Amino acid sequence: MSRTTPTDEEAFPALTAAQIARIALFAHEREFADGESLWEAGDRNRPLFVIVQGEVEILSGASHMVTVHQAGAFTGDVDLLSGRPVVVRARARGAVRALELPSARLRSLVQTDAELSEIFLRAFILRRVFLMAQGGTNIVLIGSRHSAGTLDLQEFLTRNSQPYGYIDVDQDTAVQETLDRFGVGVDDVPVFICRGTRVLRKPTIEEVADCIGLNQLNETTVRDLVVVGAGPAGLSAAVYAASEGLDVLVVESSAPGGQAGSSSRIENYLGFPTGISGQELANRALVQAEKFGAELTVARTASRIWCESPYRVDLGAGVGVQARAVVIATGVRYRKPDLPDLTRFEGVGVYYGATQVEARFCSGEDVIVVGGGNSAGQAAVFLSESGRSVTIMVRAAGLAESMSRYLIRRIQETSNIRLLTETRIVRLEGGARLERVTWRDRLGVETTAEVRHVFLMTGANPNTAWLQGCVALDEKGFVRTGADLDAAALAAARWPFARAPMLFETSRAGLFAIGDVRANSVKRVAAAVGEGSVCIQLVHRVLAEPPA
Ligand SMILES: Cc1cc2nc3c(=O)[nH]c(=O)nc-3n(C[C@H](O)[C@H](O)[C@H](O)COP(=O)(O)OP(=O)(O)OC[C@H]3O[C@@H](n4cnc5c(N)ncnc54)[C@H](O)[C@@H]3O)c2cc1C
């Protein structure tokens, strides 16, 4: 998965006769005439087809040929497991005979047949990487590198593994023609063309998710478990809950991966000695959760929790979901330094994450990274690969207190990274985008330089506003759990049981908090993943417990 485009054999393997025979036990045979459609882009819950005779063309956009499946090949990508609308369409070439395996049976098969499970999941993920690299679909973003809204949508689509075409108004001379075709003014950028028909001007991520079908929701059932937040902690809880038979829904305000999704390379997660990008880790975890039957809805933000069981989580606009247990995994959000004009330059020179998307903007240019933690160190090392120079600015006298040794060494060994200690930014200036930055050192001396990119990695606050009044929080707003809850906190919450709250259980029975949002948590991917796993054992106990 480290290449951007996998090879044909990796993404489109042929099944053996023995493997096809095992699939045939759960499938039925279908025939298609030459030119007949097997499915159209936008269809949901499509079956998987194994081609027995003839050929099947997979097309994206108007007529872009993604691949042609021959006998022995199988159709499908990650949308088969997620139930999202498919992004490609399929057409018979010649008379086709195929085995049709409905998506529910596919899900059972991947849980019981380890060999087929590996072949399918690997191919599904690689095909999505393939499509993302090709970008040829009828979903098109028309944007500008000088527009913050464009960056937000690019990140949203990329982190949700949604293939899309991109046209930059600043670089593509034919763009005006495209805009004219839809009667859209240049000031309406970013423009989102959804499935070749609907045109959204300056849409929110909620509108985009709605249009391409990423935020489907069944509001009527009371689920065993709702997990709020799809960072490493929430995704881990979803994998363990679904694999152990719980009916689980994950609600995510943006895209799977959380903070880890904005990390270019995580090097200290067990089992990945050469590191893994946060986005890749999140994609794999999501496919794993969906393989076991977990549901995910994105671009939906928990705005309030009703504190009686079954719990109801409000998702805005009168929409809500109910569950007998809730896992709070909403993590933290970046802290913003007190700087005039900061919001004006967000997305157009000021960034809070350093992924490939931002790195492209800074290629060959000077960059400032503010912060002395591991996320700042990683960002500096990553950006030094494409940027001309990277300046790390910290208020402290050095990095030793706050950053891992291996990153400090990496920074010292990288010739285009410099460190300015006891220094802070005092002014950001520019027109439509950031153009100049002024900083002040320990002696009060101010320096101004033409720098167009500043990465702020200065810590974070917990996402707990939606919980106010329901569970006990510490003085900084993190959720208190287990042994962190003293007698006073339990009395205030009218804790109903003779037993004490379990590990990761909040001051309300059946509400759990895991990962970075939890008071006194270890702020690491592995810790968040571990807590997600352990917490599901405790959810089982609560679900089996008689009411107080
Ligand atoms: C740039 C960067 C690099 C890092 N590198 C490493 C590393 O190399 N190794 C390491 O171990 N750790 C690293 N970390 C730390 C690690 O990413 C976090 O500890 C981990 O992501 C915490 O996981 P979490 O699931 O608890 O929370 P988060 O990752 O913060 O995820 C929370 C999720 O909840 C969602 N959410 C928030 N509020 C709501 C709401 N109201 N409704 C619905 N959804 C909501 C958010 O959108 C988010 O997706 C890094 C962090 C950053 C920022």
Coordinates of C-alpha atoms and ligand atoms in Angstrom, one line a residue:
M1 CA 0.0 0.0 0.0
S2 CA 2.9 2.4 0.0
R3 CA 2.8 3.0 -3.8
T4 CA 0.1 5.5 -4.9
T5 CA -1.0 3.2 -7.8
P6 CA -1.0 -0.5 -7.1
T7 CA -0.3 -2.9 -9.9
D8 CA -3.0 -4.7 -11.9
E9 CA -2.2 -8.1 -10.3
E10 CA -2.4 -6.7 -6.8
A11 CA -5.7 -4.8 -7.3
F12 CA -7.3 -7.2 -9.8
P13 CA -6.3 -10.8 -9.0
A14 CA -7.8 -13.9 -10.6
L15 CA -9.5 -16.5 -8.4
T16 CA -8.6 -20.1 -8.6
A17 CA -11.2 -22.8 -9.5
A18 CA -11.3 -24.0 -5.9
Q19 CA -11.9 -20.4 -4.6
I20 CA -14.7 -19.9 -7.2
A21 CA -16.3 -23.2 -6.1
R22 CA -16.4 -22.0 -2.5
I23 CA -18.1 -18.8 -3.6
A24 CA -20.6 -20.7 -5.8
L25 CA -22.0 -22.3 -2.6
F26 CA -23.5 -18.9 -1.6
A27 CA -24.1 -17.4 -5.0
H28 CA -26.4 -17.8 -7.9
E29 CA -25.7 -17.6 -11.6
R30 CA -26.7 -14.6 -13.7
E31 CA -26.5 -13.9 -17.4
F32 CA -26.0 -10.5 -19.1
A33 CA -26.2 -9.6 -22.8
D34 CA -23.5 -7.6 -24.6
G35 CA -23.7 -3.9 -23.4
E36 CA -26.1 -4.7 -20.5
S37 CA -25.5 -2.8 -17.3
L38 CA -24.5 -4.8 -14.2
W39 CA -25.0 -1.7 -12.1
E40 CA -24.8 2.1 -12.3
A41 CA -22.7 4.7 -10.4
G42 CA -24.7 5.7 -7.3
D43 CA -26.3 2.3 -6.7
R44 CA -26.1 1.0 -3.2
N45 CA -25.6 -2.5 -1.7
R46 CA -24.5 -4.0 -5.0
P47 CA -23.6 -7.7 -5.1
L48 CA -20.1 -9.0 -5.9
F49 CA -19.9 -10.7 -9.3
V50 CA -17.4 -13.4 -10.2
I51 CA -17.0 -13.5 -13.9
V52 CA -17.4 -17.1 -15.3
Q53 CA -17.5 -16.3 -19.0
G54 CA -17.2 -13.1 -21.1
E55 CA -15.8 -9.7 -19.9
V56 CA -17.1 -6.9 -17.7
E57 CA -16.0 -3.3 -18.3
I58 CA -15.6 -1.0 -15.2
L59 CA -16.1 2.6 -16.1
S60 CA -15.9 5.9 -14.2
G61 CA -17.0 9.4 -15.1
A62 CA -18.5 9.7 -18.6
S63 CA -16.5 7.0 -20.3
H64 CA -13.2 6.5 -18.5
M65 CA -12.2 2.8 -18.5
V66 CA -10.9 1.7 -15.1
T67 CA -10.4 -1.9 -16.0
V68 CA -11.9 -4.9 -17.9
H69 CA -12.6 -8.0 -15.8
Q70 CA -12.0 -11.4 -17.5
A71 CA -13.2 -14.8 -16.5
G72 CA -12.0 -15.6 -12.9
A73 CA -12.0 -11.9 -11.9
F74 CA -14.4 -10.4 -9.3
T75 CA -16.0 -7.0 -9.1
G76 CA -16.3 -4.6 -6.2
D77 CA -14.4 -2.2 -3.9
V78 CA -14.8 -0.9 -0.3
D79 CA -18.3 0.4 -1.0
L80 CA -19.6 -3.2 -1.1
L81 CA -19.0 -3.6 2.6
S82 CA -20.0 -0.1 3.6
G83 CA -23.2 0.1 1.6
R84 CA -22.2 3.5 0.3
P85 CA -23.2 4.4 -3.3
V86 CA -20.7 2.9 -5.7
V87 CA -18.5 5.3 -7.6
V88 CA -18.1 3.3 -10.8
R89 CA -20.4 1.5 -13.2
A90 CA -20.2 -1.9 -14.9
R91 CA -21.2 -3.1 -18.4
A92 CA -21.1 -6.5 -20.0
R93 CA -18.7 -6.9 -23.0
G94 CA -20.0 -9.8 -25.0
A95 CA -22.3 -12.4 -23.5
V96 CA -21.5 -12.6 -19.8
R97 CA -22.1 -15.4 -17.2
A98 CA -21.3 -14.5 -13.6
L99 CA -21.8 -15.7 -10.1
E100 CA -23.8 -13.1 -8.1
L101 CA -23.0 -12.9 -4.3
P102 CA -25.3 -10.5 -2.4
S103 CA -23.4 -8.1 -0.1
A104 CA -24.9 -9.7 3.1
R105 CA -23.5 -13.1 2.0
L106 CA -20.2 -11.5 1.1
R107 CA -20.0 -10.2 4.7
S108 CA -20.6 -13.7 6.1
L109 CA -18.1 -15.2 3.7
V110 CA -15.3 -12.8 4.7
Q111 CA -15.9 -13.6 8.3
T112 CA -15.6 -17.3 7.8
D113 CA -13.2 -17.9 4.9
A114 CA -9.8 -16.4 5.8
E115 CA -8.3 -16.9 2.4
L116 CA -11.0 -15.2 0.4
S117 CA -11.3 -12.5 3.1
E118 CA -7.7 -11.6 2.5
I119 CA -8.0 -11.6 -1.3
F120 CA -11.2 -9.5 -1.3
L121 CA -10.2 -7.0 1.4
R122 CA -6.8 -6.4 -0.1
A123 CA -8.2 -5.9 -3.6
F124 CA -11.0 -3.6 -2.4
I125 CA -8.6 -1.3 -0.6
L126 CA -6.1 -1.3 -3.5
R127 CA -8.8 -0.6 -6.0
R128 CA -9.9 2.4 -4.0
V129 CA -6.3 3.7 -3.9
F130 CA -6.2 3.1 -7.7
L131 CA -9.4 5.1 -8.3
M132 CA -8.3 7.9 -5.9
A133 CA -5.0 8.2 -7.9
Q134 CA -6.9 8.3 -11.2
G135 CA -9.5 10.8 -9.9
G136 CA -11.7 10.1 -12.9
T137 CA -15.3 10.2 -11.6
N138 CA -18.4 12.3 -12.1
I139 CA -17.7 13.9 -8.8
V140 CA -15.7 17.1 -9.4
L141 CA -14.3 19.8 -7.2
I142 CA -13.6 23.2 -8.8
G143 CA -11.4 25.2 -6.4
S144 CA -8.5 27.4 -5.8
R145 CA -5.4 27.0 -3.7
H146 CA -6.2 30.5 -2.3
S147 CA -9.6 29.4 -0.9
A148 CA -9.8 27.9 2.6
G149 CA -13.1 26.2 1.6
T150 CA -11.3 24.3 -1.1
L151 CA -8.8 22.9 1.3
D152 CA -11.5 21.8 3.7
L153 CA -13.4 19.9 1.0
Q154 CA -10.2 18.3 -0.4
E155 CA -9.3 17.0 3.0
F156 CA -12.9 15.8 3.6
L157 CA -13.0 13.9 0.3
T158 CA -9.5 12.5 0.6
R159 CA -9.9 11.4 4.2
N160 CA -13.2 9.7 3.3
S161 CA -11.5 7.9 0.4
Q162 CA -13.9 9.5 -2.0
P163 CA -12.4 9.6 -5.6
Y164 CA -13.0 13.0 -7.2
G165 CA -11.7 15.0 -10.1
Y166 CA -10.1 18.4 -9.2
I167 CA -9.9 21.5 -11.4
D168 CA -7.9 24.5 -10.1
V169 CA -9.3 27.8 -11.3
D170 CA -5.9 29.4 -11.0
Q171 CA -4.2 26.9 -13.3
D172 CA -6.8 25.6 -15.7
T173 CA -7.6 28.0 -18.5
A174 CA -10.6 25.9 -19.7
V175 CA -12.2 26.2 -16.2
Q176 CA -14.3 29.2 -17.1
E177 CA -15.9 27.2 -19.8
T178 CA -16.8 24.5 -17.3
L179 CA -18.2 27.1 -14.9
D180 CA -20.2 28.8 -17.6
R181 CA -21.7 25.4 -18.6
F182 CA -23.3 25.3 -15.1
G183 CA -24.0 29.0 -14.9
V184 CA -21.6 29.5 -12.0
G185 CA -19.6 32.7 -11.2
V186 CA -15.9 32.6 -10.3
D187 CA -16.8 34.0 -6.8
D188 CA -18.8 30.8 -6.1
V189 CA -15.6 28.8 -5.7
P190 CA -15.3 26.1 -4.4
V191 CA -17.9 24.5 -6.6
F192 CA -18.8 20.9 -6.2
I193 CA -20.3 18.9 -9.1
C194 CA -22.1 15.9 -7.7
R195 CA -22.6 12.9 -10.0
G196 CA -22.3 15.1 -13.1
T197 CA -25.7 16.8 -12.4
R198 CA -26.1 18.7 -9.2
V199 CA -23.9 21.8 -8.7
L200 CA -23.2 23.1 -5.2
R201 CA -21.7 26.5 -4.7
K202 CA -19.5 27.0 -1.6
P203 CA -21.0 23.9 0.0
T204 CA -20.4 22.8 3.6
I205 CA -19.0 19.3 4.2
E206 CA -22.5 18.3 5.4
E207 CA -24.0 19.3 2.0
V208 CA -21.3 17.4 0.1
A209 CA -21.7 14.3 2.3
D210 CA -25.5 14.5 1.8
C211 CA -25.1 14.8 -2.0
I212 CA -22.8 11.8 -2.4
G213 CA -24.5 9.7 0.2
L214 CA -21.9 9.4 2.9
N215 CA -24.2 10.3 5.8
Q216 CA -27.1 7.8 5.6
L217 CA -28.7 7.1 8.9
N218 CA -31.4 4.8 10.3
E219 CA -32.9 6.8 13.2
T220 CA -35.6 4.3 14.2
T221 CA -33.7 1.5 15.9
V222 CA -32.4 1.6 19.4
R223 CA -28.9 0.2 18.9
D224 CA -26.7 -1.7 21.4
L225 CA -24.0 0.9 21.1
V226 CA -23.3 4.3 19.5
V227 CA -19.7 5.3 19.3
V228 CA -19.2 9.1 18.9
G229 CA -15.9 9.9 17.1
A230 CA -14.1 7.8 14.5
G231 CA -10.5 8.5 15.5
P232 CA -8.3 5.5 16.5
A233 CA -10.2 5.0 19.8
G234 CA -13.7 5.0 18.2
L235 CA -12.6 2.9 15.2
S236 CA -11.1 0.3 17.6
A237 CA -14.3 0.2 19.7
A238 CA -16.3 -0.3 16.5
V239 CA -14.1 -3.2 15.3
Y240 CA -14.3 -5.0 18.7
A241 CA -18.0 -4.3 19.2
A242 CA -19.1 -5.4 15.7
S243 CA -16.8 -8.5 15.8
E244 CA -18.4 -9.5 19.0
G245 CA -21.9 -9.2 17.7
L246 CA -23.1 -5.8 19.0
D247 CA -25.2 -3.6 16.8
V248 CA -23.0 -0.6 16.5
L249 CA -23.1 2.8 14.8
V250 CA -20.2 5.2 14.6
V251 CA -21.0 8.9 14.3
E252 CA -18.2 11.2 13.0
S253 CA -18.3 14.9 12.4
S254 CA -15.6 14.9 9.7
A255 CA -13.8 11.8 8.4
P256 CA -12.4 8.6 9.9
G257 CA -9.0 8.8 11.4
G258 CA -9.2 11.8 13.8
Q259 CA -6.0 13.5 14.7
A260 CA -4.0 10.4 13.6
G261 CA -5.6 10.9 10.1
S262 CA -3.7 14.2 9.9
S263 CA -0.4 12.5 10.7
S264 CA 1.9 12.0 7.7
R265 CA 3.7 9.0 9.3
I266 CA 3.1 7.2 12.6
E267 CA 6.3 5.4 13.5
N268 CA 5.6 4.1 17.0
Y269 CA 2.5 2.0 16.3
L270 CA 3.2 -1.6 17.0
G271 CA 3.7 -3.8 13.9
F272 CA 4.6 -1.0 11.4
P273 CA 8.4 -0.8 11.7
T274 CA 8.7 1.6 8.8
G275 CA 5.7 3.7 9.9
I276 CA 2.3 4.1 8.4
S277 CA 0.4 7.2 7.4
G278 CA -2.6 8.0 9.7
Q279 CA -4.9 8.0 6.7
E280 CA -3.9 4.5 5.6
L281 CA -4.3 3.2 9.2
A282 CA -7.7 4.7 9.4
N283 CA -8.8 3.3 6.0
R284 CA -7.7 -0.2 7.0
A285 CA -9.5 0.1 10.4
L286 CA -12.7 1.3 8.8
V287 CA -12.8 -1.6 6.3
Q288 CA -12.1 -3.9 9.2
A289 CA -15.0 -2.4 11.2
E290 CA -17.4 -2.6 8.2
K291 CA -16.4 -6.1 7.4
F292 CA -17.8 -7.1 10.8
G293 CA -21.0 -5.1 10.2
A294 CA -20.4 -1.8 12.0
E295 CA -22.2 1.2 10.4
L296 CA -20.5 4.6 10.0
T297 CA -22.1 8.0 9.3
V298 CA -19.8 11.0 8.6
A299 CA -20.4 14.7 8.5
R300 CA -22.7 14.4 11.5
T301 CA -21.8 16.1 14.8
A302 CA -23.1 15.1 18.2
S303 CA -24.5 18.3 19.6
R304 CA -26.1 17.0 22.8
I305 CA -26.6 13.8 24.8
W306 CA -29.9 13.0 26.7
C307 CA -28.7 11.5 29.9
E308 CA -31.3 8.7 30.5
S309 CA -31.0 5.2 29.2
P310 CA -31.7 4.4 26.3
Y311 CA -29.4 7.3 25.6
R312 CA -30.2 9.7 22.7
V313 CA -27.5 11.5 20.9
D314 CA -28.7 14.6 19.0
L315 CA -27.0 15.2 15.6
G316 CA -28.5 18.6 14.8
A317 CA -31.4 19.5 12.6
G318 CA -33.8 17.4 14.7
V319 CA -31.9 14.2 13.8
G320 CA -30.8 11.8 16.6
V321 CA -29.8 8.2 17.4
Q322 CA -30.6 6.0 20.4
A323 CA -28.5 3.3 22.1
R324 CA -28.3 1.4 25.3
A325 CA -24.6 2.3 25.7
V326 CA -22.5 5.1 24.3
V327 CA -18.8 5.3 23.8
I328 CA -17.4 8.9 23.9
A329 CA -14.3 9.0 21.6
T330 CA -14.4 12.6 20.5
G331 CA -10.8 13.3 21.1
V332 CA -9.4 16.8 21.1
R333 CA -9.3 19.8 18.8
Y334 CA -6.3 22.0 18.0
R335 CA -5.7 25.0 20.3
K336 CA -5.5 28.3 18.5
P337 CA -2.9 30.9 19.6
D338 CA -4.2 34.4 20.3
L339 CA -3.1 36.0 17.0
P340 CA -4.8 38.8 15.2
D341 CA -6.1 37.8 11.7
L342 CA -5.5 34.1 12.5
T343 CA -8.9 33.0 11.2
R344 CA -8.5 35.1 8.0
F345 CA -5.5 33.0 7.0
E346 CA -6.8 29.5 8.1
G347 CA -6.5 27.2 5.1
V348 CA -4.7 29.9 3.0
G349 CA -1.4 29.8 4.8
V350 CA -2.3 28.7 8.3
Y351 CA -2.8 24.9 8.8
Y352 CA -3.4 22.6 11.7
G353 CA -2.3 19.3 10.1
A354 CA 0.5 18.3 7.8
T355 CA -0.6 15.8 5.2
Q356 CA 0.1 15.3 1.5
V357 CA -2.6 17.9 0.7
E358 CA -0.9 20.7 2.6
A359 CA 2.6 19.5 1.6
R360 CA 1.7 20.1 -2.1
F361 CA 0.9 23.7 -1.3
C362 CA 4.4 24.3 0.3
S363 CA 6.5 22.5 -2.3
G364 CA 9.8 24.4 -2.7
E365 CA 8.8 27.2 -0.2
D366 CA 9.7 28.3 3.3
V367 CA 7.6 26.9 6.1
I368 CA 7.2 27.7 9.8
V369 CA 6.1 25.0 12.3
V370 CA 5.0 26.2 15.7
G371 CA 5.1 23.8 18.6
G372 CA 7.5 21.5 20.5
G373 CA 5.5 18.3 20.7
N374 CA 5.8 15.1 18.6
S375 CA 3.1 16.3 16.1
A376 CA 5.2 19.4 15.5
G377 CA 8.4 17.4 15.1
Q378 CA 6.8 14.9 12.7
A379 CA 5.3 17.8 10.6
A380 CA 8.7 19.5 10.4
V381 CA 10.5 16.4 9.2
F382 CA 7.8 15.6 6.7
L383 CA 7.6 19.1 5.3
S384 CA 11.4 19.4 5.0
E385 CA 11.2 16.7 2.3
S386 CA 9.2 19.0 -0.1
G387 CA 9.7 22.5 1.4
R388 CA 12.8 24.6 0.8
S389 CA 13.3 25.3 4.5
V390 CA 11.4 24.6 7.8
T391 CA 11.7 26.8 10.9
I392 CA 10.4 25.3 14.1
M393 CA 9.4 27.9 16.7
V394 CA 8.9 27.1 20.4
R395 CA 8.3 29.3 23.4
A396 CA 10.4 26.9 25.6
A397 CA 14.2 26.9 25.8
G398 CA 14.4 23.6 23.9
L399 CA 12.6 20.5 22.6
A400 CA 13.9 17.9 25.2
E401 CA 11.0 18.3 27.6
S402 CA 8.3 17.8 25.0
M403 CA 9.5 15.8 22.0
S404 CA 10.6 12.1 21.6
R405 CA 14.3 11.6 21.3
Y406 CA 14.1 10.0 17.8
L407 CA 12.4 13.1 16.4
I408 CA 14.9 15.5 18.0
R409 CA 17.7 13.5 16.4
R410 CA 15.9 13.5 13.1
I411 CA 15.5 17.3 13.2
Q412 CA 19.2 17.8 14.1
E413 CA 20.2 15.6 11.2
T414 CA 18.1 17.4 8.6
S415 CA 20.0 20.3 7.1
N416 CA 17.0 22.4 6.0
I417 CA 15.3 22.5 9.4
R418 CA 16.3 25.1 12.0
L419 CA 15.0 25.6 15.5
L420 CA 14.2 29.0 17.1
T421 CA 13.7 28.7 20.8
E422 CA 12.0 31.2 23.1
T423 CA 10.3 32.7 20.1
R424 CA 6.7 33.4 19.1
I425 CA 4.8 34.7 16.2
V426 CA 3.3 38.1 16.8
R427 CA 1.9 39.1 13.4
L428 CA 0.4 37.5 10.2
E429 CA 0.0 39.7 7.1
G430 CA -1.2 39.3 3.5
G431 CA -4.0 39.9 1.1
A432 CA -6.1 36.9 0.0
R433 CA -3.6 34.6 1.5
L434 CA -0.7 34.7 4.0
E435 CA 2.3 36.5 2.7
R436 CA 4.4 37.6 5.6
V437 CA 5.1 36.5 9.2
T438 CA 6.7 38.5 12.1
W439 CA 8.1 36.8 15.2
R440 CA 9.7 38.1 18.4
D441 CA 12.6 36.5 20.2
R442 CA 13.6 36.3 23.9
L443 CA 15.2 39.7 23.7
G444 CA 12.1 41.3 22.2
V445 CA 13.7 41.6 18.7
E446 CA 11.2 41.4 15.9
T447 CA 11.9 39.8 12.5
T448 CA 9.6 39.8 9.5
A449 CA 10.0 37.4 6.6
E450 CA 8.2 36.5 3.4
V451 CA 6.7 33.2 4.6
R452 CA 3.5 31.8 3.1
H453 CA 2.9 28.7 5.2
V454 CA 2.6 28.4 9.0
F455 CA 1.7 25.1 10.7
L456 CA 0.2 25.5 14.2
M457 CA 0.8 22.4 16.3
T458 CA 0.3 23.9 19.8
G459 CA -1.8 21.4 21.7
A460 CA -5.4 20.8 22.0
N461 CA -8.7 21.0 24.0
P462 CA -11.2 18.2 24.5
N463 CA -14.3 17.9 22.4
T464 CA -16.8 17.7 25.3
A465 CA -19.2 20.7 24.8
W466 CA -21.9 18.3 23.7
L467 CA -21.7 16.4 27.1
Q468 CA -22.1 19.4 29.4
G469 CA -24.3 18.6 32.4
C470 CA -24.4 14.8 31.7
V471 CA -21.0 13.4 32.8
A472 CA -18.4 14.6 35.2
L473 CA -15.5 16.5 33.6
D474 CA -12.2 17.6 35.1
E475 CA -11.1 21.3 35.3
K476 CA -9.8 21.3 31.7
G477 CA -13.0 19.7 30.3
F478 CA -11.7 16.1 29.9
V479 CA -14.1 13.3 30.8
R480 CA -13.5 11.6 34.2
T481 CA -13.8 7.8 34.3
G482 CA -13.3 4.9 36.6
A483 CA -11.0 5.5 39.6
D484 CA -10.8 9.2 38.6
L485 CA -14.4 9.7 39.8
D486 CA -14.4 10.5 43.5
A487 CA -17.4 10.1 45.9
A488 CA -18.4 13.8 45.4
A489 CA -18.6 13.4 41.6
L490 CA -20.6 10.2 41.9
A491 CA -23.0 11.7 44.5
A492 CA -23.5 14.7 42.2
A493 CA -24.3 12.4 39.3
R494 CA -26.6 10.3 41.5
W495 CA -24.6 7.1 40.7
P496 CA -27.3 4.4 41.1
F497 CA -25.3 1.2 41.7
A498 CA -23.5 -0.4 44.7
R499 CA -20.6 -1.1 42.4
A500 CA -18.1 1.6 41.5
P501 CA -17.8 2.8 37.8
M502 CA -15.7 0.5 35.8
L503 CA -12.5 1.4 34.0
F504 CA -13.4 3.9 31.3
E505 CA -17.0 4.2 32.6
T506 CA -18.1 7.8 33.2
S507 CA -20.3 9.1 36.1
R508 CA -23.3 7.7 34.1
A509 CA -23.6 3.9 33.9
G510 CA -23.4 2.8 30.2
L511 CA -21.6 5.9 29.1
F512 CA -17.9 5.2 28.5
A513 CA -15.0 7.6 27.5
I514 CA -11.8 6.4 25.7
G515 CA -8.8 7.9 24.0
D516 CA -7.6 11.5 24.2
V517 CA -11.0 12.9 25.4
R518 CA -10.6 10.9 28.7
A519 CA -9.0 12.7 31.7
N520 CA -5.4 11.5 32.3
S521 CA -5.2 9.4 29.1
V522 CA -2.0 8.7 27.3
K523 CA -2.1 10.7 24.1
R524 CA -1.0 8.0 21.7
V525 CA -2.6 6.0 18.9
A526 CA -1.8 2.6 20.6
A527 CA -3.3 3.7 23.9
A528 CA -6.5 4.9 22.1
V529 CA -6.8 1.6 20.2
G530 CA -6.2 -0.4 23.4
E531 CA -8.9 1.5 25.3
G532 CA -11.3 0.9 22.5
S533 CA -10.8 -2.9 22.8
V534 CA -11.0 -3.1 26.6
C535 CA -14.0 -0.8 26.8
I536 CA -16.1 -3.2 24.7
Q537 CA -15.7 -5.9 27.3
L538 CA -17.2 -3.5 29.8
V539 CA -20.0 -2.5 27.5
H540 CA -21.1 -6.2 27.3
R541 CA -21.2 -6.2 31.2
V542 CA -23.4 -3.1 31.3
L543 CA -25.8 -4.4 28.6
A544 CA -26.2 -7.6 30.7
E545 CA -26.7 -5.7 34.0
P546 CA -30.2 -5.5 35.5
P547 CA -31.4 -1.8 35.8
A548 CA -30.6 -0.1 39.1
Ligands
LIG1 C1 -0.2 15.6 13.6 C2 -0.3 14.5 14.6 C3 0.6 13.5 14.7 C4 0.5 12.5 15.6 N1 1.4 11.4 15.6 C5 1.3 10.4 16.5 C6 2.3 9.3 16.5 O1 3.1 9.3 15.6 N2 2.1 8.3 17.4 C7 1.1 8.3 18.3 O2 1.0 7.4 19.1 N3 0.2 9.4 18.4 C8 0.3 10.4 17.5 N4 -0.5 11.5 17.6 C9 -1.6 11.5 18.7 C10 -2.7 10.6 18.2 O3 -3.1 10.9 16.9 C11 -3.9 10.7 19.2 O4 -3.5 10.3 20.5 C12 -5.1 9.8 18.7 O5 -5.5 10.2 17.5 C13 -6.2 9.9 19.7 O6 -7.3 9.2 19.2 P1 -8.8 9.5 19.7 O7 -9.6 8.5 18.8 O8 -8.9 9.4 21.1 O9 -9.1 11.0 19.3 P2 -9.0 11.8 17.9 O10 -8.0 11.2 17.1 O11 -9.0 13.2 18.3 O12 -10.4 11.5 17.2 C14 -11.6 12.0 17.6 C15 -12.7 12.0 16.5 O13 -13.9 12.5 17.0 C16 -14.5 13.3 16.1 N5 -15.4 14.2 16.8 C17 -15.1 15.2 17.7 N6 -16.2 15.8 18.2 C18 -17.3 15.1 17.6 C19 -18.7 15.3 17.8 N7 -19.2 16.2 18.6 N8 -19.5 14.5 17.0 C20 -19.0 13.5 16.2 N9 -17.6 13.4 16.0 C21 -16.8 14.2 16.8 C22 -13.4 14.1 15.5 O14 -13.7 14.6 14.2 C23 -12.3 13.0 15.4 O15 -12.4 12.3 14.1 C24 -0.5 12.5 16.7 C25 -1.4 13.6 16.6 C26 -1.3 14.6 15.7 C27 -2.3 15.7 15.7

